[in-house]
Amino acid sequence: MTTATKKRSARAIADVTQGTILATVDIAATPERVFRALTSPEEVMRWWGSEETYRTTGWTVDLRVGGKWRADGRGADGNPFSVEGEFLEIDPPHKLVQTWKPEWDGGHATTLTYRLEPIAEGTRVTVRHEGFAGRSESCRMHAEGWESVLGWLDEHAGSEEASAPSRFFLCRLLPPRPTFAMDMNAEERAVMQEHVAYWTGHLHAGTAIVFGPVADPSGPWGLGVVRVADEAAVRALEAGDPAIRSERGFRYEVLPMLQAVTRG
């Protein structure tokens, strides 16, 4: 068993015999805040990485059980990389389980579990990364990596700047026809079920504030209000929506809100 070098308040232990990593950090923020930092694409790209190591340049997510995720980035040496996986369990804001398959690790898939526990000082984040049996060097390297990652997460989620209000946008999902809500077929109904699961995931992550169908006399349409960094983040959310990806004639209208009053 080896212990990675301690950095900041984050620490990690690699059990190379079992092929398991345990890492933890205490963050001065609520579990809801930390969960949003872990699952919101615009936030992940702000904090995951550093100039001297690598930067995450793209992060796409379908936040539902069975949904896919993918991160793209570029190392300090300029070389690109990617890692992807699938969500196995989602219990906002307490637990997130996903597979982890980095291209640099020979295509091996491992399982990653985040647990977020409320404590007096904020949130204790515990990472369990397993599936490295027989690959001790990869286990050690990932343990060192998790100390850095949890340190970055701590700096981001625990800072006042990270907690500052983002911009709010109103999104309208316009259906292929005015009568869609009344006469959708089985395939279209399946698309809408995926759409609802997609937005539910963003609701749990704190990106979506509210969403649902609007009974417009000229034909129902979908409404969503989101809190994101900028319009580019809304467009990324739009591109990932199963309704848009289905290519069945759905389209978004996105309007920035001049002001938003929320409960907190």
GROMACS .gro file of N, CA, C and O in nm, residues 48-169:
model
  488
   48TRP      N    1  -1.133   2.214  -1.313
   48TRP     CA    2  -1.063   2.086  -1.324
   48TRP      C    3  -0.937   2.102  -1.410
   48TRP      O    4  -0.941   2.092  -1.532
   49GLY      N    5  -0.825   2.127  -1.345
   49GLY     CA    6  -0.697   2.141  -1.414
   49GLY      C    7  -0.619   2.261  -1.365
   49GLY      O    8  -0.668   2.343  -1.287
   50SER      N    9  -0.494   2.270  -1.411
   50SER     CA   10  -0.409   2.383  -1.376
   50SER      C   11  -0.309   2.405  -1.490
   50SER      O   12  -0.288   2.315  -1.573
   51GLU      N   13  -0.249   2.520  -1.493
   51GLU     CA   14  -0.157   2.554  -1.602
   51GLU      C   15  -0.037   2.460  -1.606
   51GLU      O   16   0.014   2.426  -1.713
   52GLU      N   17   0.009   2.413  -1.491
   52GLU     CA   18   0.129   2.331  -1.488
   52GLU      C   19   0.102   2.182  -1.510
   52GLU      O   20   0.195   2.101  -1.523
   53THR      N   21  -0.026   2.143  -1.516
   53THR     CA   22  -0.059   2.001  -1.537
   53THR      C   23  -0.137   1.981  -1.667
   53THR      O   24  -0.083   1.934  -1.766
   54TYR      N   25  -0.263   2.015  -1.665
   54TYR     CA   26  -0.349   2.002  -1.783
   54TYR      C   27  -0.473   2.087  -1.762
   54TYR      O   28  -0.500   2.131  -1.650
   55ARG      N   29  -0.547   2.108  -1.867
   55ARG     CA   30  -0.671   2.182  -1.859
   55ARG      C   31  -0.783   2.102  -1.923
   55ARG      O   32  -0.765   2.043  -2.031
   56THR      N   33  -0.899   2.101  -1.859
   56THR     CA   34  -1.018   2.043  -1.918
   56THR      C   35  -1.080   2.147  -2.011
   56THR      O   36  -1.115   2.256  -1.967
   57THR      N   37  -1.091   2.113  -2.138
   57THR     CA   38  -1.139   2.210  -2.237
   57THR      C   39  -1.281   2.181  -2.285
   57THR      O   40  -1.344   2.265  -2.349
   58GLY      N   41  -1.333   2.063  -2.254
   58GLY     CA   42  -1.468   2.028  -2.293
   58GLY      C   43  -1.524   1.924  -2.199
   58GLY      O   44  -1.451   1.834  -2.154
   59TRP      N   45  -1.652   1.938  -2.165
   59TRP     CA   46  -1.714   1.840  -2.075
   59TRP      C   47  -1.861   1.830  -2.110
   59TRP      O   48  -1.935   1.928  -2.099
   60THR      N   49  -1.903   1.716  -2.158
   60THR     CA   50  -2.043   1.694  -2.194
   60THR      C   51  -2.102   1.591  -2.100
   60THR      O   52  -2.034   1.497  -2.058
   61VAL      N   53  -2.230   1.608  -2.068
   61VAL     CA   54  -2.291   1.521  -1.967
   61VAL      C   55  -2.439   1.501  -1.996
   61VAL      O   56  -2.509   1.595  -2.036
   62ASP      N   57  -2.484   1.378  -1.980
   62ASP     CA   58  -2.626   1.344  -1.982
   62ASP      C   59  -2.654   1.287  -1.843
   62ASP      O   60  -2.640   1.167  -1.819
   63LEU      N   61  -2.689   1.376  -1.749
   63LEU     CA   62  -2.692   1.342  -1.608
   63LEU      C   63  -2.817   1.262  -1.570
   63LEU      O   64  -2.913   1.315  -1.516
   64ARG      N   65  -2.812   1.135  -1.599
   64ARG     CA   66  -2.918   1.040  -1.562
   64ARG      C   67  -2.854   0.901  -1.561
   64ARG      O   68  -2.749   0.879  -1.623
   65VAL      N   69  -2.916   0.811  -1.488
   65VAL     CA   70  -2.864   0.675  -1.484
   65VAL      C   71  -2.865   0.617  -1.626
   65VAL      O   72  -2.967   0.621  -1.695
   66GLY      N   73  -2.751   0.570  -1.669
   66GLY     CA   74  -2.736   0.522  -1.806
   66GLY      C   75  -2.687   0.629  -1.902
   66GLY      O   76  -2.650   0.598  -2.015
   67GLY      N   77  -2.687   0.755  -1.857
   67GLY     CA   78  -2.640   0.865  -1.941
   67GLY      C   79  -2.489   0.865  -1.953
   67GLY      O   80  -2.418   0.819  -1.863
   68LYS      N   81  -2.439   0.919  -2.062
   68LYS     CA   82  -2.295   0.922  -2.088
   68LYS      C   83  -2.234   1.056  -2.047
   68LYS      O   84  -2.303   1.159  -2.042
   69TRP      N   85  -2.105   1.054  -2.019
   69TRP     CA   86  -2.031   1.176  -1.995
   69TRP      C   87  -1.895   1.164  -2.065
   69TRP      O   88  -1.846   1.054  -2.089
   70ARG      N   89  -1.835   1.278  -2.097
   70ARG     CA   90  -1.705   1.278  -2.162
   70ARG      C   91  -1.633   1.409  -2.131
   70ARG      O   92  -1.693   1.516  -2.134
   71ALA      N   93  -1.505   1.397  -2.100
   71ALA     CA   94  -1.419   1.513  -2.078
   71ALA      C   95  -1.307   1.512  -2.180
   71ALA      O   96  -1.247   1.407  -2.207
   72ASP      N   97  -1.279   1.628  -2.237
   72ASP     CA   98  -1.165   1.645  -2.327
   72ASP      C   99  -1.074   1.751  -2.267
   72ASP      O  100  -1.120   1.844  -2.199
   73GLY      N  101  -0.945   1.738  -2.292
   73GLY     CA  102  -0.853   1.835  -2.237
   73GLY      C  103  -0.721   1.836  -2.311
   73GLY      O  104  -0.702   1.765  -2.411
   74ARG      N  105  -0.630   1.916  -2.259
   74ARG     CA  106  -0.498   1.928  -2.321
   74ARG      C  107  -0.395   1.941  -2.209
   74ARG      O  108  -0.411   2.020  -2.118
   75GLY      N  109  -0.290   1.860  -2.217
   75GLY     CA  110  -0.187   1.862  -2.116
   75GLY      C  111  -0.097   1.983  -2.128
   75GLY      O  112  -0.101   2.056  -2.228
   76ALA      N  113  -0.013   2.004  -2.026
   76ALA     CA  114   0.081   2.116  -2.029
   76ALA      C  115   0.178   2.104  -2.146
   76ALA      O  116   0.233   2.204  -2.193
   77ASP      N  117   0.196   1.980  -2.195
   77ASP     CA  118   0.284   1.958  -2.311
   77ASP      C  119   0.213   1.980  -2.443
   77ASP      O  120   0.271   1.965  -2.551
   78GLY      N  121   0.084   2.015  -2.436
   78GLY     CA  122   0.007   2.042  -2.558
   78GLY      C  123  -0.066   1.923  -2.615
   78GLY      O  124  -0.143   1.937  -2.709
   79ASN      N  125  -0.043   1.804  -2.559
   79ASN     CA  126  -0.107   1.684  -2.612
   79ASN      C  127  -0.252   1.673  -2.564
   79ASN      O  128  -0.281   1.694  -2.446
   80PRO      N  129  -0.345   1.637  -2.655
   80PRO     CA  130  -0.485   1.624  -2.615
   80PRO      C  131  -0.510   1.491  -2.543
   80PRO      O  132  -0.434   1.396  -2.557
   81PHE      N  133  -0.619   1.486  -2.466
   81PHE     CA  134  -0.659   1.362  -2.399
   81PHE      C  135  -0.810   1.363  -2.382
   81PHE      O  136  -0.876   1.466  -2.397
   82SER      N  137  -0.864   1.248  -2.348
   82SER     CA  138  -1.007   1.239  -2.320
   82SER      C  139  -1.032   1.127  -2.220
   82SER      O  140  -0.953   1.033  -2.208
   83VAL      N  141  -1.142   1.138  -2.148
   83VAL     CA  142  -1.188   1.034  -2.057
   83VAL      C  143  -1.340   1.036  -2.063
   83VAL      O  144  -1.401   1.142  -2.076
   84GLU      N  145  -1.401   0.918  -2.057
   84GLU     CA  146  -1.546   0.911  -2.069
   84GLU      C  147  -1.602   0.802  -1.980
   84GLU      O  148  -1.527   0.726  -1.917
   85GLY      N  149  -1.735   0.795  -1.973
   85GLY     CA  150  -1.797   0.692  -1.892
   85GLY      C  151  -1.948   0.702  -1.894
   85GLY      O  152  -2.006   0.771  -1.977
   86GLU      N  153  -2.009   0.633  -1.798
   86GLU     CA  154  -2.155   0.624  -1.789
   86GLU      C  155  -2.196   0.637  -1.643
   86GLU      O  156  -2.126   0.588  -1.554
   87PHE      N  157  -2.308   0.703  -1.619
   87PHE     CA  158  -2.357   0.719  -1.483
   87PHE      C  159  -2.432   0.593  -1.439
   87PHE      O  160  -2.522   0.545  -1.508
   88LEU      N  161  -2.394   0.540  -1.322
   88LEU     CA  162  -2.454   0.418  -1.269
   88LEU      C  163  -2.554   0.446  -1.158
   88LEU      O  164  -2.651   0.372  -1.139
   89GLU      N  165  -2.530   0.552  -1.081
   89GLU     CA  166  -2.619   0.588  -0.970
   89GLU      C  167  -2.610   0.738  -0.947
   89GLU      O  168  -2.500   0.795  -0.946
   90ILE      N  169  -2.725   0.802  -0.928
   90ILE     CA  170  -2.730   0.946  -0.903
   90ILE      C  171  -2.826   0.972  -0.788
   90ILE      O  172  -2.945   0.941  -0.797
   91ASP      N  173  -2.775   1.028  -0.679
   91ASP     CA  174  -2.857   1.061  -0.562
   91ASP      C  175  -2.819   1.201  -0.515
   91ASP      O  176  -2.744   1.217  -0.418
   92PRO      N  177  -2.867   1.305  -0.586
   92PRO     CA  178  -2.826   1.442  -0.552
   92PRO      C  179  -2.876   1.483  -0.414
   92PRO      O  180  -2.989   1.452  -0.379
   93PRO      N  181  -2.798   1.558  -0.336
   93PRO     CA  182  -2.658   1.593  -0.363
   93PRO      C  183  -2.562   1.505  -0.280
   93PRO      O  184  -2.460   1.554  -0.233
   94HIS      N  185  -2.597   1.379  -0.262
   94HIS     CA  186  -2.522   1.295  -0.168
   94HIS      C  187  -2.429   1.193  -0.233
   94HIS      O  188  -2.327   1.158  -0.176
   95LYS      N  189  -2.464   1.145  -0.352
   95LYS     CA  190  -2.386   1.036  -0.409
   95LYS      C  191  -2.392   1.039  -0.561
   95LYS      O  192  -2.495   1.071  -0.620
   96LEU      N  193  -2.278   1.005  -0.623
   96LEU     CA  194  -2.269   0.998  -0.768
   96LEU      C  195  -2.174   0.883  -0.802
   96LEU      O  196  -2.061   0.880  -0.754
   97VAL      N  197  -2.222   0.788  -0.882
   97VAL     CA  198  -2.141   0.674  -0.922
   97VAL      C  199  -2.134   0.669  -1.074
   97VAL      O  200  -2.238   0.680  -1.141
   98GLN      N  201  -2.014   0.654  -1.127
   98GLN     CA  202  -1.996   0.653  -1.272
   98GLN      C  203  -1.877   0.567  -1.311
   98GLN      O  204  -1.788   0.542  -1.229
   99THR      N  205  -1.876   0.521  -1.432
   99THR     CA  206  -1.758   0.452  -1.482
   99THR      C  207  -1.658   0.556  -1.531
   99THR      O  208  -1.692   0.670  -1.560
  100TRP      N  209  -1.532   0.512  -1.538
  100TRP     CA  210  -1.420   0.602  -1.571
  100TRP      C  211  -1.332   0.527  -1.670
  100TRP      O  212  -1.274   0.425  -1.637
  101LYS      N  213  -1.324   0.578  -1.793
  101LYS     CA  214  -1.247   0.510  -1.897
  101LYS      C  215  -1.159   0.611  -1.971
  101LYS      O  216  -1.199   0.668  -2.071
  102PRO      N  217  -1.035   0.631  -1.923
  102PRO     CA  218  -0.945   0.727  -1.988
  102PRO      C  219  -0.870   0.663  -2.104
  102PRO      O  220  -0.828   0.548  -2.096
  103GLU      N  221  -0.852   0.740  -2.210
  103GLU     CA  222  -0.783   0.686  -2.327
  103GLU      C  223  -0.637   0.655  -2.299
  103GLU      O  224  -0.577   0.570  -2.363
  104TRP      N  225  -0.577   0.726  -2.199
  104TRP     CA  226  -0.434   0.707  -2.170
  104TRP      C  227  -0.407   0.581  -2.086
  104TRP      O  228  -0.293   0.547  -2.062
  105ASP      N  229  -0.513   0.514  -2.040
  105ASP     CA  230  -0.495   0.400  -1.950
  105ASP      C  231  -0.527   0.268  -2.018
  105ASP      O  232  -0.576   0.175  -1.954
  106GLY      N  233  -0.500   0.260  -2.146
  106GLY     CA  234  -0.517   0.134  -2.217
  106GLY      C  235  -0.660   0.089  -2.236
  106GLY      O  236  -0.686  -0.029  -2.260
  107GLY      N  237  -0.755   0.181  -2.223
  107GLY     CA  238  -0.895   0.146  -2.243
  107GLY      C  239  -0.959   0.075  -2.125
  107GLY      O  240  -1.072   0.026  -2.135
  108HIS      N  241  -0.888   0.068  -2.010
  108HIS     CA  242  -0.943   0.001  -1.892
  108HIS      C  243  -1.055   0.086  -1.830
  108HIS      O  244  -1.041   0.207  -1.814
  109ALA      N  245  -1.164   0.021  -1.792
  109ALA     CA  246  -1.276   0.089  -1.728
  109ALA      C  247  -1.273   0.061  -1.578
  109ALA      O  248  -1.255  -0.053  -1.535
  110THR      N  249  -1.286   0.165  -1.498
  110THR     CA  250  -1.293   0.153  -1.353
  110THR      C  251  -1.421   0.220  -1.305
  110THR      O  252  -1.495   0.280  -1.384
  111THR      N  253  -1.449   0.209  -1.175
  111THR     CA  254  -1.571   0.266  -1.119
  111THR      C  255  -1.537   0.373  -1.016
  111THR      O  256  -1.454   0.351  -0.928
  112LEU      N  257  -1.601   0.486  -1.029
  112LEU     CA  258  -1.574   0.604  -0.947
  112LEU      C  259  -1.700   0.640  -0.868
  112LEU      O  260  -1.807   0.654  -0.925
  113THR      N  261  -1.684   0.655  -0.736
  113THR     CA  262  -1.797   0.693  -0.650
  113THR      C  263  -1.762   0.818  -0.571
  113THR      O  264  -1.659   0.823  -0.503
  114TYR      N  265  -1.847   0.919  -0.581
  114TYR     CA  266  -1.837   1.038  -0.497
  114TYR      C  267  -1.944   1.028  -0.387
  114TYR      O  268  -2.061   1.001  -0.416
  115ARG      N  269  -1.906   1.054  -0.262
  115ARG     CA  270  -2.002   1.066  -0.153
  115ARG      C  271  -1.985   1.205  -0.091
  115ARG      O  272  -1.872   1.244  -0.059
  116LEU      N  273  -2.095   1.276  -0.074
  116LEU     CA  274  -2.094   1.410  -0.019
  116LEU      C  275  -2.168   1.408   0.114
  116LEU      O  276  -2.290   1.387   0.117
  117GLU      N  277  -2.096   1.431   0.223
  117GLU     CA  278  -2.153   1.424   0.357
  117GLU      C  279  -2.151   1.561   0.422
  117GLU      O  280  -2.045   1.624   0.434
  118PRO      N  281  -2.267   1.610   0.468
  118PRO     CA  282  -2.268   1.739   0.536
  118PRO      C  283  -2.197   1.730   0.671
  118PRO      O  284  -2.219   1.636   0.747
  119ILE      N  285  -2.110   1.826   0.697
  119ILE     CA  286  -2.039   1.835   0.824
  119ILE      C  287  -2.052   1.978   0.875
  119ILE      O  288  -2.102   2.065   0.804
  120ALA      N  289  -2.006   2.002   0.998
  120ALA     CA  290  -2.022   2.135   1.056
  120ALA      C  291  -1.955   2.243   0.972
  120ALA      O  292  -2.004   2.355   0.960
  121GLU      N  293  -1.841   2.208   0.910
  121GLU     CA  294  -1.765   2.306   0.833
  121GLU      C  295  -1.810   2.315   0.687
  121GLU      O  296  -1.755   2.394   0.611
  122GLY      N  297  -1.904   2.232   0.645
  122GLY     CA  298  -1.947   2.233   0.505
  122GLY      C  299  -1.978   2.095   0.454
  122GLY      O  300  -2.077   2.033   0.492
  123THR      N  301  -1.889   2.041   0.369
  123THR     CA  302  -1.912   1.911   0.305
  123THR      C  303  -1.783   1.829   0.305
  123THR      O  304  -1.677   1.880   0.268
  124ARG      N  305  -1.795   1.704   0.345
  124ARG     CA  306  -1.683   1.611   0.331
  124ARG      C  307  -1.705   1.529   0.204
  124ARG      O  308  -1.805   1.458   0.190
  125VAL      N  309  -1.613   1.543   0.110
  125VAL     CA  310  -1.619   1.469  -0.016
  125VAL      C  311  -1.528   1.347  -0.005
  125VAL      O  312  -1.409   1.361   0.025
  126THR      N  313  -1.584   1.229  -0.028
  126THR     CA  314  -1.505   1.106  -0.027
  126THR      C  315  -1.515   1.042  -0.164
  126THR      O  316  -1.625   1.022  -0.216
  127VAL      N  317  -1.400   1.014  -0.222
  127VAL     CA  318  -1.393   0.948  -0.353
  127VAL      C  319  -1.344   0.806  -0.333
  127VAL      O  320  -1.243   0.783  -0.265
  128ARG      N  321  -1.415   0.711  -0.390
  128ARG     CA  322  -1.370   0.572  -0.395
  128ARG      C  323  -1.356   0.534  -0.542
  128ARG      O  324  -1.453   0.539  -0.617
  129HIS      N  325  -1.235   0.501  -0.583
  129HIS     CA  326  -1.207   0.467  -0.722
  129HIS      C  327  -1.152   0.325  -0.724
  129HIS      O  328  -1.044   0.299  -0.669
  130GLU      N  329  -1.226   0.233  -0.783
  130GLU     CA  330  -1.188   0.092  -0.777
  130GLU      C  331  -1.186   0.027  -0.915
  130GLU      O  332  -1.249   0.076  -1.009
  131GLY      N  333  -1.112  -0.084  -0.923
  131GLY     CA  334  -1.102  -0.156  -1.049
  131GLY      C  335  -0.962  -0.158  -1.105
  131GLY      O  336  -0.943  -0.184  -1.224
  132PHE      N  337  -0.861  -0.130  -1.020
  132PHE     CA  338  -0.722  -0.125  -1.065
  132PHE      C  339  -0.643  -0.253  -1.032
  132PHE      O  340  -0.521  -0.251  -1.035
  133ALA      N  341  -0.712  -0.361  -0.997
  133ALA     CA  342  -0.643  -0.485  -0.960
  133ALA      C  343  -0.547  -0.528  -1.070
  133ALA      O  344  -0.584  -0.534  -1.188
  134GLY      N  345  -0.422  -0.556  -1.030
  134GLY     CA  346  -0.321  -0.598  -1.128
  134GLY      C  347  -0.255  -0.484  -1.201
  134GLY      O  348  -0.168  -0.507  -1.285
  135ARG      N  349  -0.291  -0.360  -1.169
  135ARG     CA  350  -0.233  -0.243  -1.237
  135ARG      C  351  -0.192  -0.141  -1.130
  135ARG      O  352  -0.251  -0.036  -1.115
  136SER      N  353  -0.088  -0.178  -1.054
  136SER     CA  354  -0.047  -0.099  -0.939
  136SER      C  355   0.001   0.041  -0.977
  136SER      O  356  -0.028   0.138  -0.906
  137GLU      N  357   0.073   0.054  -1.088
  137GLU     CA  358   0.124   0.185  -1.126
  137GLU      C  359   0.011   0.281  -1.162
  137GLU      O  360   0.012   0.399  -1.124
  138SER      N  361  -0.090   0.230  -1.234
  138SER     CA  362  -0.205   0.314  -1.267
  138SER      C  363  -0.279   0.354  -1.141
  138SER      O  364  -0.325   0.468  -1.127
  139CYS      N  365  -0.288   0.263  -1.044
  139CYS     CA  366  -0.354   0.292  -0.917
  139CYS      C  367  -0.281   0.405  -0.844
  139CYS      O  368  -0.343   0.500  -0.796
  140ARG      N  369  -0.148   0.397  -0.837
  140ARG     CA  370  -0.070   0.501  -0.771
  140ARG      C  371  -0.086   0.637  -0.840
  140ARG      O  372  -0.103   0.741  -0.776
  141MET      N  373  -0.077   0.636  -0.972
  141MET     CA  374  -0.087   0.761  -1.047
  141MET      C  375  -0.224   0.826  -1.030
  141MET      O  376  -0.235   0.948  -1.016
  142HIS      N  377  -0.330   0.746  -1.032
  142HIS     CA  378  -0.464   0.801  -1.013
  142HIS      C  379  -0.480   0.857  -0.871
  142HIS      O  380  -0.550   0.958  -0.851
  143ALA      N  381  -0.419   0.793  -0.772
  143ALA     CA  382  -0.427   0.845  -0.635
  143ALA      C  383  -0.364   0.984  -0.627
  143ALA      O  384  -0.420   1.077  -0.568
  144GLU      N  385  -0.247   1.000  -0.689
  144GLU     CA  386  -0.182   1.131  -0.692
  144GLU      C  387  -0.271   1.232  -0.764
  144GLU      O  388  -0.283   1.348  -0.723
  145GLY      N  389  -0.334   1.186  -0.872
  145GLY     CA  390  -0.422   1.274  -0.947
  145GLY      C  391  -0.542   1.320  -0.866
  145GLY      O  392  -0.582   1.437  -0.872
  146TRP      N  393  -0.599   1.229  -0.784
  146TRP     CA  394  -0.717   1.267  -0.707
  146TRP      C  395  -0.685   1.369  -0.599
  146TRP      O  396  -0.769   1.453  -0.565
  147GLU      N  397  -0.564   1.366  -0.544
  147GLU     CA  398  -0.529   1.472  -0.449
  147GLU      C  399  -0.530   1.608  -0.517
  147GLU      O  400  -0.578   1.707  -0.461
  148SER      N  401  -0.478   1.615  -0.638
  148SER     CA  402  -0.480   1.742  -0.711
  148SER      C  403  -0.623   1.783  -0.744
  148SER      O  404  -0.664   1.899  -0.723
  149VAL      N  405  -0.703   1.689  -0.795
  149VAL     CA  406  -0.839   1.720  -0.837
  149VAL      C  407  -0.923   1.769  -0.719
  149VAL      O  408  -0.995   1.870  -0.730
  150LEU      N  409  -0.916   1.700  -0.606
  150LEU     CA  410  -0.995   1.742  -0.491
  150LEU      C  411  -0.944   1.875  -0.435
  150LEU      O  412  -1.022   1.954  -0.380
  151GLY      N  413  -0.816   1.902  -0.448
  151GLY     CA  414  -0.765   2.033  -0.410
  151GLY      C  415  -0.822   2.143  -0.497
  151GLY      O  416  -0.862   2.250  -0.447
  152TRP      N  417  -0.829   2.118  -0.628
  152TRP     CA  418  -0.889   2.217  -0.719
  152TRP      C  419  -1.037   2.237  -0.689
  152TRP      O  420  -1.087   2.350  -0.690
  153LEU      N  421  -1.106   2.126  -0.661
  153LEU     CA  422  -1.249   2.135  -0.628
  153LEU      C  423  -1.269   2.217  -0.501
  153LEU      O  424  -1.361   2.299  -0.493
  154ASP      N  425  -1.185   2.196  -0.403
  154ASP     CA  426  -1.192   2.271  -0.277
  154ASP      C  427  -1.175   2.420  -0.303
  154ASP      O  428  -1.253   2.503  -0.254
  155GLU      N  429  -1.074   2.456  -0.380
  155GLU     CA  430  -1.049   2.597  -0.409
  155GLU      C  431  -1.166   2.660  -0.483
  155GLU      O  432  -1.201   2.777  -0.459
  156HIS      N  433  -1.227   2.585  -0.573
  156HIS     CA  434  -1.335   2.640  -0.654
  156HIS      C  435  -1.466   2.648  -0.575
  156HIS      O  436  -1.523   2.757  -0.559
  157ALA      N  437  -1.514   2.536  -0.525
  157ALA     CA  438  -1.646   2.532  -0.461
  157ALA      C  439  -1.648   2.608  -0.329
  157ALA      O  440  -1.753   2.659  -0.288
  158GLY      N  441  -1.532   2.617  -0.264
  158GLY     CA  442  -1.528   2.685  -0.136
  158GLY      C  443  -1.502   2.833  -0.144
  158GLY      O  444  -1.496   2.901  -0.041
  159SER      N  445  -1.487   2.887  -0.265
  159SER     CA  446  -1.457   3.029  -0.279
  159SER      C  447  -1.583   3.111  -0.298
  159SER      O  448  -1.684   3.063  -0.350
  160GLU      N  449  -1.580   3.236  -0.255
  160GLU     CA  450  -1.694   3.326  -0.273
  160GLU      C  451  -1.721   3.350  -0.420
  160GLU      O  452  -1.835   3.361  -0.464
  161GLU      N  453  -1.614   3.356  -0.499
  161GLU     CA  454  -1.630   3.382  -0.643
  161GLU      C  455  -1.710   3.271  -0.708
  161GLU      O  456  -1.797   3.295  -0.791
  162ALA      N  457  -1.682   3.145  -0.669
  162ALA     CA  458  -1.753   3.032  -0.729
  162ALA      C  459  -1.899   3.032  -0.691
  162ALA      O  460  -1.985   2.984  -0.764
  163SER      N  461  -1.931   3.087  -0.572
  163SER     CA  462  -2.068   3.088  -0.525
  163SER      C  463  -2.148   3.209  -0.574
  163SER      O  464  -2.265   3.221  -0.545
  164ALA      N  465  -2.082   3.297  -0.645
  164ALA     CA  466  -2.150   3.417  -0.694
  164ALA      C  467  -2.258   3.379  -0.796
  164ALA      O  468  -2.246   3.281  -0.868
  165PRO      N  469  -2.368   3.459  -0.803
  165PRO     CA  470  -2.475   3.427  -0.895
  165PRO      C  471  -2.427   3.423  -1.039
  165PRO      O  472  -2.344   3.504  -1.081
  166SER      N  473  -2.479   3.329  -1.115
  166SER     CA  474  -2.451   3.322  -1.257
  166SER      C  475  -2.563   3.391  -1.333
  166SER      O  476  -2.653   3.451  -1.273
  167ARG      N  477  -2.560   3.381  -1.463
  167ARG     CA  478  -2.666   3.440  -1.544
  167ARG      C  479  -2.782   3.343  -1.557
  167ARG      O  480  -2.765   3.220  -1.553
  168PHE      N  481  -2.902   3.398  -1.572
  168PHE     CA  482  -3.023   3.317  -1.587
  168PHE      C  483  -3.076   3.331  -1.729
  168PHE      O  484  -3.074   3.440  -1.787
  169PHE      N  485  -3.124   3.220  -1.783
  169PHE     CA  486  -3.180   3.218  -1.918
  169PHE      C  487  -3.312   3.143  -1.918
  169PHE      O  488  -3.328   3.044  -1.846
   0.00000   0.00000   0.00000
